[in-house]
PDB file of C-alpha atoms in Angstrom:
ATOM      1  CA  MET A   1       0.000   0.000   0.000  1.00 49.00           C
ATOM      2  CA  SER A   2       1.321   3.423  -0.921  1.00 61.00           C
ATOM      3  CA  SER A   3       2.091   5.811   1.915  1.00 67.00           C
ATOM      4  CA  LYS A   4       0.375   9.188   1.830  1.00 85.00           C
ATOM      5  CA  LYS A   5       3.597  10.745   3.077  1.00 93.00           C
ATOM      6  CA  PRO A   6       6.142  11.866   0.476  1.00 97.00           C
ATOM      7  CA  VAL A   7       9.255   9.685   0.456  1.00 98.00           C
ATOM      8  CA  VAL A   8      12.714  11.205   0.054  1.00 98.00           C
ATOM      9  CA  ILE A   9      16.239   9.826  -0.336  1.00 98.00           C
ATOM     10  CA  VAL A  10      19.053  11.973   1.098  1.00 98.00           C
ATOM     11  CA  THR A  11      22.663  10.953   0.492  1.00 98.00           C
ATOM     12  CA  GLY A  12      25.294  11.949   3.015  1.00 96.00           C
ATOM     13  CA  GLY A  13      22.379  12.547   5.369  1.00 95.00           C
ATOM     14  CA  ALA A  14      24.142  11.651   8.588  1.00 94.00           C
ATOM     15  CA  ASP A  15      26.042  14.913   9.050  1.00 91.00           C
ATOM     16  CA  GLY A  16      26.336  18.566   7.995  1.00 91.00           C
ATOM     17  CA  PHE A  17      23.977  19.891   5.336  1.00 94.00           C
ATOM     18  CA  GLY A  18      22.600  16.388   4.823  1.00 95.00           C
ATOM     19  CA  SER A  19      21.534  15.994   8.432  1.00 95.00           C
ATOM     20  CA  ALA A  20      19.714  19.331   8.334  1.00 96.00           C
ATOM     21  CA  ILE A  21      17.980  18.314   5.093  1.00 97.00           C
ATOM     22  CA  VAL A  22      16.825  15.062   6.692  1.00 97.00           C
ATOM     23  CA  ASP A  23      15.545  16.922   9.758  1.00 96.00           C
ATOM     24  CA  ARG A  24      13.604  19.400   7.605  1.00 97.00           C
ATOM     25  CA  PHE A  25      11.873  16.769   5.476  1.00 97.00           C
ATOM     26  CA  SER A  26      11.119  14.627   8.504  1.00 96.00           C
ATOM     27  CA  SER A  27       9.652  17.602  10.383  1.00 95.00           C
ATOM     28  CA  GLU A  28       7.402  18.242   7.376  1.00 96.00           C
ATOM     29  CA  GLY A  29       6.003  14.730   7.718  1.00 95.00           C
ATOM     30  CA  CYS A  30       8.002  12.977   4.990  1.00 97.00           C
ATOM     31  CA  ASN A  31       9.505   9.521   5.217  1.00 97.00           C
ATOM     32  CA  VAL A  32      13.249   9.876   4.688  1.00 98.00           C
ATOM     33  CA  LEU A  33      15.767   7.262   3.562  1.00 98.00           C
ATOM     34  CA  VAL A  34      19.295   8.291   4.566  1.00 98.00           C
ATOM     35  CA  ILE A  35      22.245   6.770   2.698  1.00 98.00           C
ATOM     36  CA  ASP A  36      25.634   7.250   4.342  1.00 97.00           C
ATOM     37  CA  VAL A  37      28.917   5.382   4.832  1.00 96.00           C
ATOM     38  CA  ASN A  38      29.140   6.531   8.462  1.00 95.00           C
ATOM     39  CA  LYS A  39      27.169   3.890  10.358  1.00 96.00           C
ATOM     40  CA  GLU A  40      27.472   5.469  13.783  1.00 96.00           C
ATOM     41  CA  LYS A  41      26.195   8.869  12.683  1.00 95.00           C
ATOM     42  CA  GLY A  42      23.609   7.276  10.421  1.00 95.00           C
ATOM     43  CA  ASP A  43      22.173   5.221  13.267  1.00 95.00           C
ATOM     44  CA  THR A  44      22.069   8.355  15.421  1.00 94.00           C
ATOM     45  CA  GLN A  45      20.259  10.280  12.693  1.00 94.00           C
ATOM     46  CA  ALA A  46      17.658   7.522  12.328  1.00 94.00           C
ATOM     47  CA  SER A  47      17.119   7.255  16.082  1.00 93.00           C
ATOM     48  CA  LYS A  48      15.968  10.892  16.253  1.00 90.00           C
ATOM     49  CA  ASP A  49      12.737  10.374  14.349  1.00 90.00           C
ATOM     50  CA  GLN A  50      10.497   7.462  13.405  1.00 92.00           C
ATOM     51  CA  ASN A  51      10.132   8.897   9.894  1.00 94.00           C
ATOM     52  CA  VAL A  52      13.824   8.238   9.147  1.00 96.00           C
ATOM     53  CA  ARG A  53      15.370   5.001   7.882  1.00 96.00           C
ATOM     54  CA  PHE A  54      19.136   4.570   7.610  1.00 97.00           C
ATOM     55  CA  ILE A  55      20.834   2.627   4.828  1.00 97.00           C
ATOM     56  CA  HIS A  56      24.502   1.962   5.488  1.00 97.00           C
ATOM     57  CA  GLY A  57      25.783   2.083   1.948  1.00 97.00           C
ATOM     58  CA  ASP A  58      28.145   3.503  -0.652  1.00 98.00           C
ATOM     59  CA  VAL A  59      26.435   5.847  -3.134  1.00 98.00           C
ATOM     60  CA  THR A  60      29.135   5.160  -5.736  1.00 98.00           C
ATOM     61  CA  LEU A  61      27.771   1.614  -6.126  1.00 98.00           C
ATOM     62  CA  ARG A  62      24.735   0.876  -8.288  1.00 98.00           C
ATOM     63  CA  LYS A  63      23.562  -1.855  -5.900  1.00 98.00           C
ATOM     64  CA  THR A  64      23.141   0.732  -3.114  1.00 98.00           C
ATOM     65  CA  TRP A  65      20.690   2.698  -5.254  1.00 98.00           C
ATOM     66  CA  GLU A  66      18.851  -0.448  -6.319  1.00 98.00           C
ATOM     67  CA  GLN A  67      18.504  -1.594  -2.716  1.00 98.00           C
ATOM     68  CA  THR A  68      17.299   1.830  -1.574  1.00 98.00           C
ATOM     69  CA  LEU A  69      14.673   2.073  -4.310  1.00 98.00           C
ATOM     70  CA  GLU A  70      13.507  -1.445  -3.454  1.00 97.00           C
ATOM     71  CA  LEU A  71      13.234  -0.500   0.236  1.00 97.00           C
ATOM     72  CA  ALA A  72      11.239   2.635  -0.592  1.00 97.00           C
ATOM     73  CA  GLN A  73       8.812   0.611  -2.700  1.00 96.00           C
ATOM     74  CA  GLN A  74       8.470  -2.237  -0.217  1.00 96.00           C
ATOM     75  CA  GLU A  75       8.105  -0.139   2.918  1.00 95.00           C
ATOM     76  CA  PHE A  76       6.310   2.955   1.628  1.00 96.00           C
ATOM     77  CA  GLY A  77       5.074   2.089  -1.851  1.00 96.00           C
ATOM     78  CA  ARG A  78       6.498   5.248  -3.378  1.00 97.00           C
ATOM     79  CA  LEU A  79       9.507   7.508  -3.916  1.00 98.00           C
ATOM     80  CA  ASP A  80       9.116  11.196  -4.661  1.00 98.00           C
ATOM     81  CA  THR A  81      12.452  12.986  -4.299  1.00 98.00           C
ATOM     82  CA  VAL A  82      16.184  12.314  -4.421  1.00 98.00           C
ATOM     83  CA  VAL A  83      18.594  14.741  -2.780  1.00 98.00           C
ATOM     84  CA  ASN A  84      22.187  14.104  -3.888  1.00 98.00           C
ATOM     85  CA  ASN A  85      24.123  15.770  -1.087  1.00 97.00           C
ATOM     86  CA  ALA A  86      27.080  13.422  -0.446  1.00 97.00           C
ATOM     87  CA  ALA A  87      30.410  14.971  -1.415  1.00 95.00           C
ATOM     88  CA  ILE A  88      34.012  15.392  -0.340  1.00 94.00           C
ATOM     89  CA  CYS A  89      36.517  18.221  -0.523  1.00 90.00           C
ATOM     90  CA  TYR A  90      40.255  18.319   0.226  1.00 90.00           C
ATOM     91  CA  ASP A  91      42.872  20.546   1.792  1.00 86.00           C
ATOM     92  CA  PRO A  92      43.568  23.574  -0.443  1.00 86.00           C
ATOM     93  CA  SER A  93      46.400  22.587  -2.768  1.00 92.00           C
ATOM     94  CA  PRO A  94      47.698  23.525  -6.226  1.00 95.00           C
ATOM     95  CA  VAL A  95      46.964  20.902  -8.860  1.00 96.00           C
ATOM     96  CA  HIS A  96      50.557  19.759  -9.396  1.00 97.00           C
ATOM     97  CA  THR A  97      50.770  18.618  -5.749  1.00 96.00           C
ATOM     98  CA  LEU A  98      47.668  16.416  -5.902  1.00 95.00           C
ATOM     99  CA  ASP A  99      47.776  12.654  -6.267  1.00 96.00           C
ATOM    100  CA  ILE A 100      45.744  11.159  -9.124  1.00 97.00           C
ATOM    101  CA  SER A 101      43.941   8.981  -6.582  1.00 97.00           C
ATOM    102  CA  LEU A 102      42.458  12.119  -4.997  1.00 97.00           C
ATOM    103  CA  TYR A 103      41.212  13.306  -8.374  1.00 97.00           C
ATOM    104  CA  ASP A 104      39.543   9.924  -8.919  1.00 97.00           C
ATOM    105  CA  LYS A 105      38.009   9.967  -5.440  1.00 97.00           C
ATOM    106  CA  VAL A 106      36.569  13.479  -5.798  1.00 97.00           C
ATOM    107  CA  PHE A 107      34.809  12.726  -9.084  1.00 98.00           C
ATOM    108  CA  ASN A 108      33.771   9.263  -7.948  1.00 98.00           C
ATOM    109  CA  ILE A 109      31.990  10.612  -4.856  1.00 98.00           C
ATOM    110  CA  ASN A 110      30.837  14.040  -6.080  1.00 98.00           C
ATOM    111  CA  VAL A 111      29.617  13.153  -9.583  1.00 98.00           C
ATOM    112  CA  LYS A 112      29.139   9.402 -10.119  1.00 98.00           C
ATOM    113  CA  PRO A 113      26.258   9.011  -7.597  1.00 98.00           C
ATOM    114  CA  ILE A 114      24.187  11.502  -9.589  1.00 98.00           C
ATOM    115  CA  PHE A 115      24.664   9.390 -12.712  1.00 98.00           C
ATOM    116  CA  LEU A 116      23.771   6.196 -10.838  1.00 98.00           C
ATOM    117  CA  SER A 117      20.774   7.672  -9.014  1.00 98.00           C
ATOM    118  CA  VAL A 118      19.227   8.813 -12.283  1.00 98.00           C
ATOM    119  CA  GLN A 119      19.953   5.528 -14.054  1.00 98.00           C
ATOM    120  CA  VAL A 120      18.245   3.546 -11.297  1.00 98.00           C
ATOM    121  CA  ILE A 121      15.454   5.877 -10.181  1.00 98.00           C
ATOM    122  CA  ALA A 122      14.459   7.919 -13.243  1.00 98.00           C
ATOM    123  CA  PRO A 123      12.734   4.933 -14.916  1.00 98.00           C
ATOM    124  CA  TYR A 124      10.618   4.464 -11.780  1.00 98.00           C
ATOM    125  CA  MET A 125       9.691   8.162 -11.662  1.00 98.00           C
ATOM    126  CA  LEU A 126       8.859   8.195 -15.378  1.00 98.00           C
ATOM    127  CA  GLU A 127       6.526   5.272 -14.816  1.00 98.00           C
ATOM    128  CA  CYS A 128       4.937   7.045 -11.832  1.00 97.00           C
ATOM    129  CA  GLY A 129       4.542  10.264 -13.788  1.00 98.00           C
ATOM    130  CA  SER A 130       6.439  12.586 -11.442  1.00 98.00           C
ATOM    131  CA  GLY A 131       9.611  13.029  -9.441  1.00 98.00           C
ATOM    132  CA  VAL A 132      12.223  15.513  -8.261  1.00 98.00           C
ATOM    133  CA  PHE A 133      16.012  15.521  -8.041  1.00 98.00           C
ATOM    134  CA  VAL A 134      17.823  18.203  -6.034  1.00 98.00           C
ATOM    135  CA  ASN A 135      21.611  18.069  -6.377  1.00 98.00           C
ATOM    136  CA  ILE A 136      23.990  20.025  -4.160  1.00 97.00           C
ATOM    137  CA  SER A 137      26.487  22.036  -6.200  1.00 97.00           C
ATOM    138  CA  SER A 138      28.702  24.802  -4.789  1.00 94.00           C
ATOM    139  CA  THR A 139      29.891  28.357  -5.285  1.00 92.00           C
ATOM    140  CA  GLY A 140      33.116  26.555  -6.120  1.00 91.00           C
ATOM    141  CA  TYR A 141      31.469  26.370  -9.545  1.00 93.00           C
ATOM    142  CA  THR A 142      30.064  29.899  -9.726  1.00 91.00           C
ATOM    143  CA  ARG A 143      32.924  31.744  -7.962  1.00 90.00           C
ATOM    144  CA  PRO A 144      35.870  29.326  -7.648  1.00 90.00           C
ATOM    145  CA  ARG A 145      38.525  29.797  -4.979  1.00 86.00           C
ATOM    146  CA  SER A 146      42.144  28.816  -5.646  1.00 90.00           C
ATOM    147  CA  GLY A 147      43.397  25.551  -4.218  1.00 92.00           C
ATOM    148  CA  PHE A 148      40.253  23.582  -5.092  1.00 93.00           C
ATOM    149  CA  ALA A 149      40.464  23.287  -8.886  1.00 96.00           C
ATOM    150  CA  PHE A 150      39.069  19.795  -9.228  1.00 96.00           C
ATOM    151  CA  TYR A 151      36.577  20.048  -6.392  1.00 95.00           C
ATOM    152  CA  ASN A 152      35.278  23.117  -8.241  1.00 96.00           C
ATOM    153  CA  ALA A 153      35.346  21.158 -11.497  1.00 97.00           C
ATOM    154  CA  SER A 154      33.336  18.332  -9.952  1.00 98.00           C
ATOM    155  CA  LYS A 155      30.639  20.797  -8.896  1.00 97.00           C
ATOM    156  CA  ALA A 156      30.611  22.292 -12.384  1.00 98.00           C
ATOM    157  CA  ALA A 157      29.935  18.773 -13.657  1.00 98.00           C
ATOM    158  CA  VAL A 158      27.101  18.362 -11.151  1.00 98.00           C
ATOM    159  CA  THR A 159      25.495  21.604 -12.281  1.00 98.00           C
ATOM    160  CA  THR A 160      25.826  21.033 -16.008  1.00 98.00           C
ATOM    161  CA  ALA A 161      24.539  17.462 -15.766  1.00 98.00           C
ATOM    162  CA  THR A 162      21.592  18.620 -13.656  1.00 98.00           C
ATOM    163  CA  ARG A 163      20.598  21.347 -16.093  1.00 98.00           C
ATOM    164  CA  THR A 164      20.896  18.997 -19.057  1.00 98.00           C
ATOM    165  CA  MET A 165      18.793  16.319 -17.380  1.00 98.00           C
ATOM    166  CA  ALA A 166      16.162  18.952 -16.629  1.00 98.00           C
ATOM    167  CA  LEU A 167      15.752  19.223 -20.405  1.00 98.00           C
ATOM    168  CA  GLU A 168      15.889  15.483 -20.997  1.00 98.00           C
ATOM    169  CA  TYR A 169      13.259  14.523 -18.420  1.00 98.00           C
ATOM    170  CA  ALA A 170      10.832  17.467 -18.530  1.00 98.00           C
ATOM    171  CA  PRO A 171       7.964  17.723 -17.922  1.00 98.00           C
ATOM    172  CA  ILE A 172       7.792  14.576 -15.770  1.00 98.00           C
ATOM    173  CA  ILE A 173      10.903  14.860 -13.566  1.00 98.00           C
ATOM    174  CA  ARG A 174      12.284  18.156 -12.288  1.00 98.00           C
ATOM    175  CA  PHE A 175      16.023  18.634 -11.737  1.00 98.00           C
ATOM    176  CA  ASN A 176      17.530  21.558  -9.809  1.00 98.00           C
ATOM    177  CA  CYS A 177      20.776  22.465  -8.033  1.00 98.00           C
ATOM    178  CA  ILE A 178      21.671  24.404  -4.917  1.00 97.00           C
ATOM    179  CA  ALA A 179      25.007  26.226  -4.615  1.00 96.00           C
ATOM    180  CA  PRO A 180      26.010  26.999  -1.012  1.00 94.00           C
ATOM    181  CA  THR A 181      29.132  28.900  -0.156  1.00 86.00           C
ATOM    182  CA  VAL A 182      31.442  27.508   2.550  1.00 80.00           C
ATOM    183  CA  GLY A 183      29.191  26.064   5.218  1.00 72.00           C
ATOM    184  CA  ASN A 184      29.194  25.696   8.972  1.00 72.00           C
ATOM    185  CA  THR A 185      29.891  21.964   8.784  1.00 70.00           C
ATOM    186  CA  THR A 186      32.788  19.570   9.384  1.00 67.00           C
ATOM    187  CA  MET A 187      34.134  20.630   5.959  1.00 65.00           C
ATOM    188  CA  LEU A 188      34.751  24.185   7.151  1.00 66.00           C
ATOM    189  CA  LEU A 189      38.168  23.643   8.737  1.00 60.00           C
ATOM    190  CA  ARG A 190      39.243  21.537   5.769  1.00 62.00           C
ATOM    191  CA  SER A 191      38.267  24.333   3.420  1.00 62.00           C
ATOM    192  CA  ILE A 192      40.181  27.050   5.245  1.00 63.00           C
ATOM    193  CA  GLY A 193      42.881  24.881   6.819  1.00 59.00           C
ATOM    194  CA  GLY A 194      43.144  24.148  10.521  1.00 57.00           C
ATOM    195  CA  ASP A 195      46.331  25.948  11.508  1.00 60.00           C
ATOM    196  CA  ASP A 196      47.575  29.032  13.350  1.00 59.00           C
ATOM    197  CA  GLU A 197      46.279  31.265  10.545  1.00 68.00           C
ATOM    198  CA  THR A 198      42.710  29.899  10.663  1.00 69.00           C
ATOM    199  CA  ALA A 199      41.212  33.034  12.232  1.00 73.00           C
ATOM    200  CA  GLN A 200      42.804  35.264   9.613  1.00 77.00           C
ATOM    201  CA  LYS A 201      41.695  32.963   6.821  1.00 73.00           C
ATOM    202  CA  MET A 202      38.163  32.980   8.197  1.00 77.00           C
ATOM    203  CA  LYS A 203      38.150  36.770   8.289  1.00 82.00           C
ATOM    204  CA  LYS A 204      39.312  36.872   4.669  1.00 79.00           C
ATOM    205  CA  LEU A 205      36.644  34.349   3.684  1.00 76.00           C
ATOM    206  CA  LEU A 206      33.844  36.323   5.307  1.00 84.00           C
ATOM    207  CA  SER A 207      35.053  39.538   3.690  1.00 82.00           C
ATOM    208  CA  VAL A 208      33.865  38.304   0.279  1.00 84.00           C
ATOM    209  CA  ILE A 209      30.421  37.221   1.512  1.00 89.00           C
ATOM    210  CA  PRO A 210      28.173  40.302   1.567  1.00 90.00           C
ATOM    211  CA  MET A 211      25.923  38.840   4.274  1.00 89.00           C
ATOM    212  CA  GLY A 212      28.988  38.442   6.502  1.00 89.00           C
ATOM    213  CA  ARG A 213      28.608  34.788   7.491  1.00 88.00           C
ATOM    214  CA  VAL A 214      28.978  31.252   6.118  1.00 88.00           C
ATOM    215  CA  THR A 215      26.087  29.087   4.971  1.00 89.00           C
ATOM    216  CA  GLU A 216      24.244  27.427   7.844  1.00 92.00           C
ATOM    217  CA  PRO A 217      22.816  23.912   7.347  1.00 93.00           C
ATOM    218  CA  ALA A 218      19.304  25.324   7.817  1.00 95.00           C
ATOM    219  CA  ASP A 219      19.867  27.699   4.891  1.00 96.00           C
ATOM    220  CA  VAL A 220      20.446  24.707   2.629  1.00 97.00           C
ATOM    221  CA  SER A 221      17.659  22.559   4.055  1.00 97.00           C
ATOM    222  CA  ASN A 222      15.136  25.372   3.543  1.00 97.00           C
ATOM    223  CA  ALA A 223      16.200  25.748  -0.083  1.00 98.00           C
ATOM    224  CA  VAL A 224      16.067  22.003  -0.728  1.00 98.00           C
ATOM    225  CA  TRP A 225      12.600  21.802   0.786  1.00 98.00           C
ATOM    226  CA  TYR A 226      11.407  24.592  -1.496  1.00 98.00           C
ATOM    227  CA  LEU A 227      12.817  23.004  -4.665  1.00 98.00           C
ATOM    228  CA  ALA A 228      11.343  19.619  -3.752  1.00 98.00           C
ATOM    229  CA  SER A 229       7.901  20.994  -2.903  1.00 97.00           C
ATOM    230  CA  ASP A 230       4.945  21.813  -5.119  1.00 95.00           C
ATOM    231  CA  GLN A 231       5.701  25.491  -4.456  1.00 96.00           C
ATOM    232  CA  SER A 232       8.429  25.182  -7.102  1.00 98.00           C
ATOM    233  CA  SER A 233       6.415  23.041  -9.545  1.00 97.00           C
ATOM    234  CA  PHE A 234       7.345  25.314 -12.482  1.00 98.00           C
ATOM    235  CA  ILE A 235      11.055  25.448 -11.650  1.00 98.00           C
ATOM    236  CA  THR A 236      13.494  23.082 -13.314  1.00 98.00           C
ATOM    237  CA  GLY A 237      17.064  23.371 -14.575  1.00 98.00           C
ATOM    238  CA  THR A 238      17.939  26.143 -12.149  1.00 98.00           C
ATOM    239  CA  LEU A 239      20.897  26.769  -9.870  1.00 97.00           C
ATOM    240  CA  LEU A 240      19.771  28.380  -6.625  1.00 97.00           C
ATOM    241  CA  GLU A 241      22.696  30.168  -4.974  1.00 96.00           C
ATOM    242  CA  VAL A 242      22.453  29.994  -1.179  1.00 95.00           C
ATOM    243  CA  ASP A 243      25.588  31.984  -0.607  1.00 92.00           C
ATOM    244  CA  GLY A 244      24.851  35.296   1.130  1.00 89.00           C
ATOM    245  CA  GLY A 245      25.630  37.212  -2.061  1.00 91.00           C
ATOM    246  CA  ARG A 246      29.006  35.550  -2.703  1.00 89.00           C
ATOM    247  CA  GLY A 247      28.120  34.953  -6.358  1.00 84.00           C
ATOM    248  CA  VAL A 248      27.130  38.558  -7.127  1.00 83.00           C
TER     249      VAL A 248
END
């Protein structure tokens, strides 16, 4: 029997922006399937609310997406939205100092899951007659900072793929992106470097954000909720910058 509650998949939903996204959808009465490699944090996330189910899995593997879709169908009888949030960054470094394995890892985690999620889930949504994908991009694409060339490039790939798929799957499935600036998450210290100059680096970072602060997880979760809801039913192929004016 199909649940009346909307059903949402959130990748990387055990921490940071992902955790806030899960909390927002759950608070709105949705059933949420969280995919994350961190079992401890995933179990904690699921224990907070009966609307949340945790899948300990790797989003770079097709079988994880197949198993999650099967769970959504078996337990709730539906799937409405996919939020591709899982991503990694790295310590700021010029390209010639990076190992090729890091390049592979960044694109494998930041881009490949979007490809796999659409391959597995788009056919189901097409059959159902509706569906939404919200993919998390970054101002690393719109206003790149030095030291993150191929993180920025991975987010450019996310955005371009999302916009193209919005054309390919309209009018049945909507695809949109959100571009936060540096966020108040565990990635923050990695982005600015955790050393004696952190305070100065933070001051410099905030100086280029007109609103004078970093992106809070709630800023992102509010934007994701909007793009997944019927309030944005005529919006597809867009990049919503949640960046305090950084991209202006």
